[in-house]
Tab-separated table of C-alpha atoms and ligand atoms in Angstrom:
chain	number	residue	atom	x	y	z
L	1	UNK	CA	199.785	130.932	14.853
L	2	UNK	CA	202.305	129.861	12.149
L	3	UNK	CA	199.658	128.568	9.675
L	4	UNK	CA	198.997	131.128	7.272
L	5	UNK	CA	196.843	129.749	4.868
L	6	UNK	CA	193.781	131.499	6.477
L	7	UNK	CA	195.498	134.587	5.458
L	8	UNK	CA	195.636	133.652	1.935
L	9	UNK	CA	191.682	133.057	1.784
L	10	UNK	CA	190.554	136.066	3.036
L	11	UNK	CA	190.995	137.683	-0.366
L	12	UNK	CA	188.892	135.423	-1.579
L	13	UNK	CA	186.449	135.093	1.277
L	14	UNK	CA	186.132	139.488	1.234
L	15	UNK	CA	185.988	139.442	-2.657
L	16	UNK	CA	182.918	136.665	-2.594
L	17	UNK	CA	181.026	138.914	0.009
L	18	UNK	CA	181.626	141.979	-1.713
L	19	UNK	CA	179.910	140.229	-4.904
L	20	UNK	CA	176.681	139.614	-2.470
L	21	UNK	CA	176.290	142.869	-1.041
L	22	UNK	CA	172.859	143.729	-2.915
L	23	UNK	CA	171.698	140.370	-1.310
L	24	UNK	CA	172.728	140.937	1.942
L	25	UNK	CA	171.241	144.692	1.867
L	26	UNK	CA	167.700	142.346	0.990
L	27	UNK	CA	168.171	140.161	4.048
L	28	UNK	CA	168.816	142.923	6.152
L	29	UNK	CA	166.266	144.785	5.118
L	30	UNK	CA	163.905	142.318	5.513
L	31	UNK	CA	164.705	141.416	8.594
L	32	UNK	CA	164.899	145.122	9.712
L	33	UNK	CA	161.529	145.450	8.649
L	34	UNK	CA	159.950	142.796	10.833
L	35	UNK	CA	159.502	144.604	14.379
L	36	UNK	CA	160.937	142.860	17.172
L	37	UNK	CA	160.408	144.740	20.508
L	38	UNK	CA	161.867	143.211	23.625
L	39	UNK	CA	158.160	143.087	25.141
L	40	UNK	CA	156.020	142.007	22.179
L	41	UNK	CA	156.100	137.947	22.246
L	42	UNK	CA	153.381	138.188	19.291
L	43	UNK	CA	156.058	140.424	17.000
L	44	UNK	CA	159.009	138.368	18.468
L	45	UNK	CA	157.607	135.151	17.448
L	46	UNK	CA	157.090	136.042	13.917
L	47	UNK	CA	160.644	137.634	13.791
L	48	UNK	CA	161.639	134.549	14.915
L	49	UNK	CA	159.858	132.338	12.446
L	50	UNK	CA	160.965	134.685	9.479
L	51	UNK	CA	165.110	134.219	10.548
L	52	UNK	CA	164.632	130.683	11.375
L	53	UNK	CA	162.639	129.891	7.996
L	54	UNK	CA	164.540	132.138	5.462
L	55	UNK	CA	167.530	133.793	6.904
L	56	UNK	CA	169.118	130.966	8.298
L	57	UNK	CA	167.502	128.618	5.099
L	58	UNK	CA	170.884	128.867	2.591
L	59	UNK	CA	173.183	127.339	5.527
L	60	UNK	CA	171.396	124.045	5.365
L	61	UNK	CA	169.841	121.683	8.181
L	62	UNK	CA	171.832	122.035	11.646
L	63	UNK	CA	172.848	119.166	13.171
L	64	UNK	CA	170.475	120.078	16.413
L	65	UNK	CA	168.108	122.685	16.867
L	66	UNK	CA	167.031	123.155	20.183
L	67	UNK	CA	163.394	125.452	20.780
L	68	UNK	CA	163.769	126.914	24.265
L	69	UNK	CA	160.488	128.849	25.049
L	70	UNK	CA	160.775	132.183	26.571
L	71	UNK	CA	157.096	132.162	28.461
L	72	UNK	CA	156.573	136.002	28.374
L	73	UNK	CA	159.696	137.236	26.956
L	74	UNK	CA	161.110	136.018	23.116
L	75	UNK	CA	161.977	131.874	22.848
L	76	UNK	CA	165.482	131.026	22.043
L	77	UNK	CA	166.897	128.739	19.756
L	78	UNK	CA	170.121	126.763	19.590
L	79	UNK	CA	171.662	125.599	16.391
L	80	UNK	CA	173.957	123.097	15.917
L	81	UNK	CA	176.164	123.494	12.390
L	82	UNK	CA	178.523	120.855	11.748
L	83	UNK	CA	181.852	121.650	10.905
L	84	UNK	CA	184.598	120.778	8.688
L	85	UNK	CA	186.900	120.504	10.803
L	86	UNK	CA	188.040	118.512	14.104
L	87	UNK	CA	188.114	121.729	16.220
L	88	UNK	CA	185.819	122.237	19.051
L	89	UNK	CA	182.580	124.159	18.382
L	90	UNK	CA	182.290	127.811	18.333
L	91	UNK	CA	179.391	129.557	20.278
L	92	UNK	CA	177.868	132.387	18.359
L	93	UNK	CA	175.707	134.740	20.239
L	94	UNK	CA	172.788	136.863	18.513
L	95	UNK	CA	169.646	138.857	20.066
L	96	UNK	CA	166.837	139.091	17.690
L	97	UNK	CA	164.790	141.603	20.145
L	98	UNK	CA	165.427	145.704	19.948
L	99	UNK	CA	164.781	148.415	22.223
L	100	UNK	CA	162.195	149.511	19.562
L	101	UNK	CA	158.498	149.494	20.391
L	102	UNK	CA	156.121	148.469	17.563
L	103	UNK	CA	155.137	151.246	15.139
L	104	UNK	CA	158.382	152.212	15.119
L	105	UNK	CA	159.153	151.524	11.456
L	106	UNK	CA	156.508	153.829	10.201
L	107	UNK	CA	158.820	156.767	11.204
L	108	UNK	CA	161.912	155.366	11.412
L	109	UNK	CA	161.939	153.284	8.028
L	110	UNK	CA	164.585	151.306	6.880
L	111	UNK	CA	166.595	153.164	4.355
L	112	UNK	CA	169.960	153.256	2.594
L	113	UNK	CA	172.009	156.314	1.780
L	114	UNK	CA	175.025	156.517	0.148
L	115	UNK	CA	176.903	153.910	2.666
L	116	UNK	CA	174.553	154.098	5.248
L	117	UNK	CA	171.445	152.522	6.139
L	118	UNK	CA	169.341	153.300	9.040
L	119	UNK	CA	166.070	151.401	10.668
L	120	UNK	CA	165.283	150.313	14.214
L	121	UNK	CA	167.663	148.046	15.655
L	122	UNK	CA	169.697	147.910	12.239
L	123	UNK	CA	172.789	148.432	14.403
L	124	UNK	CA	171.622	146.737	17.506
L	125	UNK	CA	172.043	144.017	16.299
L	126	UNK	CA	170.561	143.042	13.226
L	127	UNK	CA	173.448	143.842	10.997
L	128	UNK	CA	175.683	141.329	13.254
L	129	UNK	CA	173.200	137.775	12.821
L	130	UNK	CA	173.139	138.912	9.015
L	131	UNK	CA	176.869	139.397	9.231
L	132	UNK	CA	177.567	135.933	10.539
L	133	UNK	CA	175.247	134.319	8.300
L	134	UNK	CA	176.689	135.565	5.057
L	135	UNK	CA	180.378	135.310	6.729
L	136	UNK	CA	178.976	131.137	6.861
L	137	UNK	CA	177.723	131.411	3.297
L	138	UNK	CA	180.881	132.562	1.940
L	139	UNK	CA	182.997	129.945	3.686
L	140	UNK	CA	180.662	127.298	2.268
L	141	UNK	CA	180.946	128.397	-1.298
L	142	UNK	CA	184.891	128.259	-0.684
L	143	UNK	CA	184.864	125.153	0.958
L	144	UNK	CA	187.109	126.406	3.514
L	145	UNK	CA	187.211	124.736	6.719
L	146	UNK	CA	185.493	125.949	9.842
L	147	UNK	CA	184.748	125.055	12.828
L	148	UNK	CA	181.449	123.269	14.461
L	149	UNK	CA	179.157	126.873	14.779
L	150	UNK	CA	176.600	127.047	17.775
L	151	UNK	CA	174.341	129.796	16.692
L	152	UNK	CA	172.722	131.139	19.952
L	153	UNK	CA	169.410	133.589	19.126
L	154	UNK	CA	167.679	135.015	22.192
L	155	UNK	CA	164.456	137.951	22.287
L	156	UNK	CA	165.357	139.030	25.418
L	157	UNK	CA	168.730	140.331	25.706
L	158	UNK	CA	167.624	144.112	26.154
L	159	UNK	CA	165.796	143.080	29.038
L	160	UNK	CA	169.233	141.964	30.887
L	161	UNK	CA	168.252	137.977	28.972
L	162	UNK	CA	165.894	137.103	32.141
L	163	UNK	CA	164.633	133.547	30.267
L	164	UNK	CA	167.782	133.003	27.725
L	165	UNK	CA	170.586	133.090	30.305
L	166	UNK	CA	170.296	129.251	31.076
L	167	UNK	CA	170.015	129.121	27.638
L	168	UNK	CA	173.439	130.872	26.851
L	169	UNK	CA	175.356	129.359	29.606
L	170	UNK	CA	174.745	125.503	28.798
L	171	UNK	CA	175.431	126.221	24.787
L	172	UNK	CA	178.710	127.710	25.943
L	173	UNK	CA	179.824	124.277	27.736
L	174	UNK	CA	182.509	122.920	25.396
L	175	UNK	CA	182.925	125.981	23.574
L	176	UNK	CA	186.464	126.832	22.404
L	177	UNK	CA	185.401	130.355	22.171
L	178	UNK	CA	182.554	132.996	21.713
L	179	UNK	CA	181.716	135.391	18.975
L	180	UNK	CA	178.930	137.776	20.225
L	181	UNK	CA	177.318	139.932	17.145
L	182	UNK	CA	176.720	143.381	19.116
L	183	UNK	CA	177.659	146.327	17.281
L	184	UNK	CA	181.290	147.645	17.526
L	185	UNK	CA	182.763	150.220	19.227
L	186	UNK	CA	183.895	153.045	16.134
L	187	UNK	CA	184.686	149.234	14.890
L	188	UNK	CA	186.611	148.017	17.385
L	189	UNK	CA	185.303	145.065	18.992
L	190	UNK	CA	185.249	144.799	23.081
L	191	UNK	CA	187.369	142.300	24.882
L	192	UNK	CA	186.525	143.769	28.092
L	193	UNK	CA	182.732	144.489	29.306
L	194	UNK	CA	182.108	145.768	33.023
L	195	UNK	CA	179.654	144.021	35.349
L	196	UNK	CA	176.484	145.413	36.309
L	197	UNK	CA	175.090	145.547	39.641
L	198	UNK	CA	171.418	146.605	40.332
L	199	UNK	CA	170.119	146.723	43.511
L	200	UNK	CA	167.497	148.540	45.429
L	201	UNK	CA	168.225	149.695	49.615
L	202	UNK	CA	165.219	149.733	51.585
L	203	UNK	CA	165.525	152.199	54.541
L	204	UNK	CA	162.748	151.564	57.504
L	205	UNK	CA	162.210	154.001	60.364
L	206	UNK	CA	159.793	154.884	62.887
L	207	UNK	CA	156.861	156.652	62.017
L	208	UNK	CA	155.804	160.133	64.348
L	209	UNK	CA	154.494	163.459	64.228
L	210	UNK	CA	157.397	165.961	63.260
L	211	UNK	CA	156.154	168.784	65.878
L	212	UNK	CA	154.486	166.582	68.659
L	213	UNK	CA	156.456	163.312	68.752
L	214	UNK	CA	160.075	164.430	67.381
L	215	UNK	CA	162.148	162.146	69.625
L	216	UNK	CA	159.372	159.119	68.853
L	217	UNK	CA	160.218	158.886	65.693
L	218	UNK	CA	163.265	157.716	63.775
L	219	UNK	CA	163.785	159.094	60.353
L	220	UNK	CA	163.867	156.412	56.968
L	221	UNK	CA	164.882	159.616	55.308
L	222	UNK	CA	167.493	160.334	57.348
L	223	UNK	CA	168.780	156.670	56.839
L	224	UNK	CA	168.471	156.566	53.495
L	225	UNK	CA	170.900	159.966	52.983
L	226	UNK	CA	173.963	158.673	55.040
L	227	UNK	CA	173.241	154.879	52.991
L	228	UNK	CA	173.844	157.406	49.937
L	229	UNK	CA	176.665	159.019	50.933
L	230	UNK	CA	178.185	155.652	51.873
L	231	UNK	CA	177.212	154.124	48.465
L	232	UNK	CA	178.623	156.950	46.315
L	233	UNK	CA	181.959	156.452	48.400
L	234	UNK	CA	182.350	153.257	47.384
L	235	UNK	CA	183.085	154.236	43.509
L	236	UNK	CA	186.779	153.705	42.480
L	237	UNK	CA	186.653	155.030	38.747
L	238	UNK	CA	190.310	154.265	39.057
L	239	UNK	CA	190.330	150.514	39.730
L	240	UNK	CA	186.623	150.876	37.194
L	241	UNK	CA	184.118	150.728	39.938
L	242	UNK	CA	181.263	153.771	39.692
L	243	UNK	CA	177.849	153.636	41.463
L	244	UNK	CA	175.112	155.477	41.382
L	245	UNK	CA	172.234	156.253	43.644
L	246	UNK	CA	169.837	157.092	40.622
L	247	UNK	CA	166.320	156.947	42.327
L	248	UNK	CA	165.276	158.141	46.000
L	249	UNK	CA	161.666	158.277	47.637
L	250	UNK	CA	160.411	158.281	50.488
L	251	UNK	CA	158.323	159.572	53.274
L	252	UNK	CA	154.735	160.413	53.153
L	253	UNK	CA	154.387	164.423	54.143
L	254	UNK	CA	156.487	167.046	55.117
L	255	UNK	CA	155.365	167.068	58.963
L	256	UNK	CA	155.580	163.164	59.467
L	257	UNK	CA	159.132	161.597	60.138
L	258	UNK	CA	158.911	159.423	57.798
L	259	UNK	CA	158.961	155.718	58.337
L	260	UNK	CA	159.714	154.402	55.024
L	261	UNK	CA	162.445	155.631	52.236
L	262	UNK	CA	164.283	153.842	49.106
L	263	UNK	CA	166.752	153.689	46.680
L	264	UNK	CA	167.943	152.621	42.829
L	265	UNK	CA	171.699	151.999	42.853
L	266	UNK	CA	173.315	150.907	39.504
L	267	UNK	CA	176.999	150.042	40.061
L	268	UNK	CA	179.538	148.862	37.356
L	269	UNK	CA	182.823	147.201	38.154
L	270	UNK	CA	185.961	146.279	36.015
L	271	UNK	CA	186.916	142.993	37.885
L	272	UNK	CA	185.283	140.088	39.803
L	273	UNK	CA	187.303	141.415	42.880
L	274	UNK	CA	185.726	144.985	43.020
L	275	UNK	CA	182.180	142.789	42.778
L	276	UNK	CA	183.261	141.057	45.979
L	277	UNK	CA	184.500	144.624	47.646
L	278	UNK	CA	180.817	146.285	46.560
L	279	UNK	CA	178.617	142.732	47.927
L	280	UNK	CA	180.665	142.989	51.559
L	281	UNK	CA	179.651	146.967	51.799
L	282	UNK	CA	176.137	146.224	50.617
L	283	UNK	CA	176.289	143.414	53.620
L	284	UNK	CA	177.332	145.943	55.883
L	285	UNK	CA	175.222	148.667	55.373
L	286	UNK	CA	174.069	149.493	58.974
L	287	UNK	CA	171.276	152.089	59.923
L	288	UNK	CA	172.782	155.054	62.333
L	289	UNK	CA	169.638	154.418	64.502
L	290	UNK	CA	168.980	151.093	65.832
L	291	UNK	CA	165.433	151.254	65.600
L	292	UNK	CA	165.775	151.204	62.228
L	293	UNK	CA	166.686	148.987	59.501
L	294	UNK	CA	168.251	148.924	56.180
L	295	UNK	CA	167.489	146.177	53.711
L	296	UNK	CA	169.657	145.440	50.401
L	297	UNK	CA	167.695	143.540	47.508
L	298	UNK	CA	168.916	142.838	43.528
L	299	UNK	CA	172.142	141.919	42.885
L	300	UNK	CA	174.564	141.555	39.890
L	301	UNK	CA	172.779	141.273	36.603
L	302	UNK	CA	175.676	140.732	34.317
L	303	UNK	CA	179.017	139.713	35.466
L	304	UNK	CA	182.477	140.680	34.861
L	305	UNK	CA	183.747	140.092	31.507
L	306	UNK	CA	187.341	140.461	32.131
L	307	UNK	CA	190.310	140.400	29.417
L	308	UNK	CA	191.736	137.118	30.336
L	309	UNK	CA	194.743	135.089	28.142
L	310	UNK	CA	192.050	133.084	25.989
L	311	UNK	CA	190.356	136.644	24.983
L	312	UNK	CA	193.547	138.254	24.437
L	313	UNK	CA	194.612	134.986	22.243
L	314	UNK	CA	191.428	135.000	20.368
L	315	UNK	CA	191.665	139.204	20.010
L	316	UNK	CA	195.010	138.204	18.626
L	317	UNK	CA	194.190	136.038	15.931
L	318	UNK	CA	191.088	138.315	15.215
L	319	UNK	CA	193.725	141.209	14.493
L	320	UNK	CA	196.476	138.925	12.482
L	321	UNK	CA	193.210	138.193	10.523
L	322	UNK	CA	192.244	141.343	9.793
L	323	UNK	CA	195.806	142.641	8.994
L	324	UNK	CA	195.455	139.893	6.272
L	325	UNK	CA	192.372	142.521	4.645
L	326	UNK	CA	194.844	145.630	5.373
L	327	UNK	CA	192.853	146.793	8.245
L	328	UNK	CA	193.369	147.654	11.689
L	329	UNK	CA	191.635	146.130	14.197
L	330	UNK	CA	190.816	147.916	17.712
L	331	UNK	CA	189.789	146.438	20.924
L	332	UNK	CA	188.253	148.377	23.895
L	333	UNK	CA	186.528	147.669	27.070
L	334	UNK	CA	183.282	149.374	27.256
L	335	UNK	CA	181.076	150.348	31.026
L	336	UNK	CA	177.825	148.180	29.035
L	337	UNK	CA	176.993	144.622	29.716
L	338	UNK	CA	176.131	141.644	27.135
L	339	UNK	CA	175.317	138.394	27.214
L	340	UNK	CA	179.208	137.863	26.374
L	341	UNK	CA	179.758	138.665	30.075
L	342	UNK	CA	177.515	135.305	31.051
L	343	UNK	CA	179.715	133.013	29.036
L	344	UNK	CA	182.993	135.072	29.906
L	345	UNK	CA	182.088	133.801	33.763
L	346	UNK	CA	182.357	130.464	32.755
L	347	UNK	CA	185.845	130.582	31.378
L	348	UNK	CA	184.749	131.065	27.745
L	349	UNK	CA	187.436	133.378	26.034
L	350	UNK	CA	184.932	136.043	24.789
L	351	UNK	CA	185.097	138.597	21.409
L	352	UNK	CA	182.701	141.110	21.607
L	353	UNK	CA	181.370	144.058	19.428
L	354	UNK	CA	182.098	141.809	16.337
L	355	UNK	CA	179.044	143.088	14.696
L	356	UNK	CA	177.991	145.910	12.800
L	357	UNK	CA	179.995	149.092	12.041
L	358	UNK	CA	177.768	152.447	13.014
L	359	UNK	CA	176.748	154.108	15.463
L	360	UNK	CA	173.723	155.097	17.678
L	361	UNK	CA	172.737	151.957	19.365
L	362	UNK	CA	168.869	152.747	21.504
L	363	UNK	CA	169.407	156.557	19.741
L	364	UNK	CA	167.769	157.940	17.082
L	365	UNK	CA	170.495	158.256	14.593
L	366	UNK	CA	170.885	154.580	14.795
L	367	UNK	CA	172.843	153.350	11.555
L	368	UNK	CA	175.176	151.250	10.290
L	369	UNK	CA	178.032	151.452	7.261
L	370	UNK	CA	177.503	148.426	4.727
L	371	UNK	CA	181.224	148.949	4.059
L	372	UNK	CA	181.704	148.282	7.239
L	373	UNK	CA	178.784	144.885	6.970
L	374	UNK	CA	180.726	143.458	4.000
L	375	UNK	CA	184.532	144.023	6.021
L	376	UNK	CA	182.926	142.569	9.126
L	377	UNK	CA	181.650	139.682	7.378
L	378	UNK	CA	184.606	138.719	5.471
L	379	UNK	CA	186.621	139.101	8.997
L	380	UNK	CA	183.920	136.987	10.748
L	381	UNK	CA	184.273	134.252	7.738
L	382	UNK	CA	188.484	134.359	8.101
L	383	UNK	CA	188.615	134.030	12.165
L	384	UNK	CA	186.061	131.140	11.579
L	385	UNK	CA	188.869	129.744	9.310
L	386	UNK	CA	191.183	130.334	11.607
L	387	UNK	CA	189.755	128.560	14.226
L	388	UNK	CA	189.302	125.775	12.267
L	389	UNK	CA	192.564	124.706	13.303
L	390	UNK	CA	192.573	122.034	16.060
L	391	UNK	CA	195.322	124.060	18.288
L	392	UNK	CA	196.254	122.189	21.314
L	393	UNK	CA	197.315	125.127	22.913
L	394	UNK	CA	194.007	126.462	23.387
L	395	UNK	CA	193.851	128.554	26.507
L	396	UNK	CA	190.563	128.970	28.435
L	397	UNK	CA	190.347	131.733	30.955
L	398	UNK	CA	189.677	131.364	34.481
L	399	UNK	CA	185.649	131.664	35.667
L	400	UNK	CA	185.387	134.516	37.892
L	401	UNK	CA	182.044	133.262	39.604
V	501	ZN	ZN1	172.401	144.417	21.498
C-alpha cells in the first residue's frame, strides 16, 4: 500500500479516543452489567435491546437492519452502515452472549483497577463490540473515510452459533474482508483458527451372559477400545491434527458382554486437507467382529480457518497500521474456533482476535487492559481507513468447503 495518508490520521484518530476513555469505560460498563448467558433468551433479549437502542445510538440510522430471530437461542441482527467511500463493505463480527450464567455479576462485579477492569464476559467479548463502536465514532468526528461496515451481532456464538451461522455466512457475501471482535491472543490477533470436529462413535455388539454364553456374545466394549486406539492414531500434532476420545460408556454390568458402548471424540485440524484425511477414517471405521457394528454421528462444527493471501494481505496492512501508533503487532494461530472460521470457508480473508487486550476468557480472572481498549480502538478506526481505499488488487482466498 503506497498511500500513506491513513498513517498520518492515526495520531489523530488514537488522540480523539484517548480523550473518550471515561465514556467508553460507561458503555462498557453498562453493557457488562446487563447479563447475557448463552442459554437465557429472556436476559439475551434485553442485552440485545440495550446495544441496539443506546450503544449502537451515536453511529446514526444504518442503511438496513435486518432482525433474524434465534427461536431458543439469542436473535441476530445485521446492520448496514453506509460508507464514505466506494470500497466494498466490511463484515464486522460480534457475539453479545457469554459463557456466564445469570447471577453471575453479584460475585463477579464489574470493576476497574488501576488499568484493569474485570466482569463476566468483559473480555469475551464485550470489550471488542465497544471497541468497534467507538473506533466508528472517532472516524466520524474526523470525517475520515471508511468503508461500508456490516455489523454482525449474534447470542449464540458460545454455543458453536447453532441459529446465527446462516446468518454470518450470507452477511459475508460481498465482503472485502472480516474483522471479528474476540479477544486477542497476549494482543496479537489470530490469522489462523483450527477446525473443530465433534463427533460421537456408537459401538453395537451382541448381548450374552459373560460365564454361560461367552462365545454368544460379541463385546461393544471390546469394539469401542480398538475404535479408540484407532482414533487417537490418527492425531498428527505435526501437520496440527489432535483428537481426543474424551468420553467412553458402555455396557450394563460386569458379568454381561455388553451389547452397547460409546464415545465423545473432539478433533482439531490445521487445514481443510487433514479434515478430509479424519472424515475418510471416520468412514472406515470397521468393527473387528462382524456381528457388530460401529456407527459415526456429528461432524465438523467449525471449519478450517486457514492463513490464506487475502488474510496475510489484510494482517499486513493491520501491522503497517499499527507501526503508524509505534506498536507491534503479533499474529498467531490458535487450536479454538470462531465464527471467523464460517466466513474464512467462504473465501472471506479473515482478522481475528482484534478485540480486547486481557486475559482469562471462560476463567475466573477474566479481565481486560483499557490501555489496551483505547490502542485497539484507535487500530480498529485506522485499518477501517485503510480499507477505505478502493484497491483493485484485492485478493480473496480460496473456500476450503
Ligand atoms: Zn467469544
Amino acid at each position: 500500500m503506497k498511500d500513506t495518508s491513513h498513517i498520518s490520521s492515526i495520531t489523530a484518530l488514537r488522540d480523539w479516543i484517548a480523550g473518550h476513555r471515561e465514556q467508553m469505560l460507561a458503555d462498557l460498563g453498562d453493557y457488562v452489567r446487563r447479563e447475557t448467558p448463552s442459554t437465557d433468551k429472556a436476559l439475551l433479549d434485553a442485552g440485545l435491546a440495550w446495544v441496539e437502542a443506546s450503544l449502537l445510538a451515536p453511529l446514526g440510522a444504518a442503511e438496513r437492519v435486518a432482525r433474524v430471530e434465534g427461536g431458543e437461542h439469542g436473535d441476530a441482527r445485521v446492520f448496514d452502515y453506509p460508507g464514505r467511500s466506494g470500497a466494498a463493505p466490511v463484515l464486522a463480527l460480534c457475539h453479545y452472549d457469554t459463557v456466564w450464567p445469570a447471577g453471575t455479576l453479584a460475585e463477579l462485579p464489574f470493576a476497574v483497577d488501576g488499568d484493569r477492569v474485570t466482569g463476566p464476559g468483559v473480555f469475551d467479548m464485550k470489550a471488542g463490540l465497544v471497541q468497534l463502536v467507538w473506533a466508528l465514532r472517532a472516524l466520524d468526528a474526523a470525517e475520515l473515510p471508511r468503508p461500508p461496515v456490516r455489523l454482525v451481532l449474534n447470542g449464540d456464538e458460545e454455543l458453536g452459533s447453532p441459529a446465527s451461522r446462516p446468518v454470518i455466512e450470507s452477511a459475508a457475501r460481498g465482503a472485502r474482508a472480516a474483522l471479528v471482535f474476540e479477544a486477542s491472543q497476549a494482543g496479537a490477533v489470530k490469522t489462523a483458527r483450527k477446525g473443530v470436529g465433534i463427533f460421537r462413535v456408537e459401538a453395537r455388539g451382541v448381548q450374552a451372559h459373560a460365564g454361560l454364553d461367552p462365545e454368544g456374545g460379541v463385546s461393544a466394549v471390546d469394539e469401542l477400545a480398538r475404535v479408540v486406539l484407532a482414533l487417537h492414531a490418527l492425531a498428527d500434532l505435526a501437520a496440527g491434527t489432535s483428537v481426543n476420545v474424551g468420553i467412553i460408556g458402555g455396557g450394563t454390568a460386569r458379568n454381561v458382554i455388553a451389547g452397547h458402548a460409546h464415545a465423545e471424540v473432539d478433533v482439531r485440524v490445521s487445514s481443510a486437507a487433514e479434515a478430509a484425511r479424519v472424515d475418510a477414517a471416520l468412514a472406515a471405521l470397521r468393527p473387528a467382529d462382524p456381528r457388530a457394528a460401529i456407527t459415526v454421528t456429528g461432524g465438523w462444527n467449525r471449519p478450517v480457518m486457514e492463513r490464506g493471501e487475502g488474510t496475510a494481505a489484510l494482517f499486513a496492512t493491520a501491522a503497517e497500521v499499527a507501526a503508524g501508533m509505534g506498536v507491534t503487532l503479533e499474529e498467531c494461530s490458535v487450536g479454538g474456533a470462531s465464527d471467523g472460521n464460517f466466513v474464512a470457508a467462504l473465501g472471506v480473508p479473515v482478522l481475528d482476535g482484534l478485540g480486547a487486550v486481557g486475559d482469562g476468557a471462560h476463567a475466573r480472572h477474566e479481565h481486560i487492559s483499557i490501555a489496551g481498549m483505547l490502542e485497539r480502538a484507535a487500530l480498529t478506526a485506522g485499518l477501517l481507513t485503510a480499507l477505505a481505499e478502493v484497491d483493485t488488487a484485492d485478493t480473496a482466498d480460496t473456500p476450503s468447503m
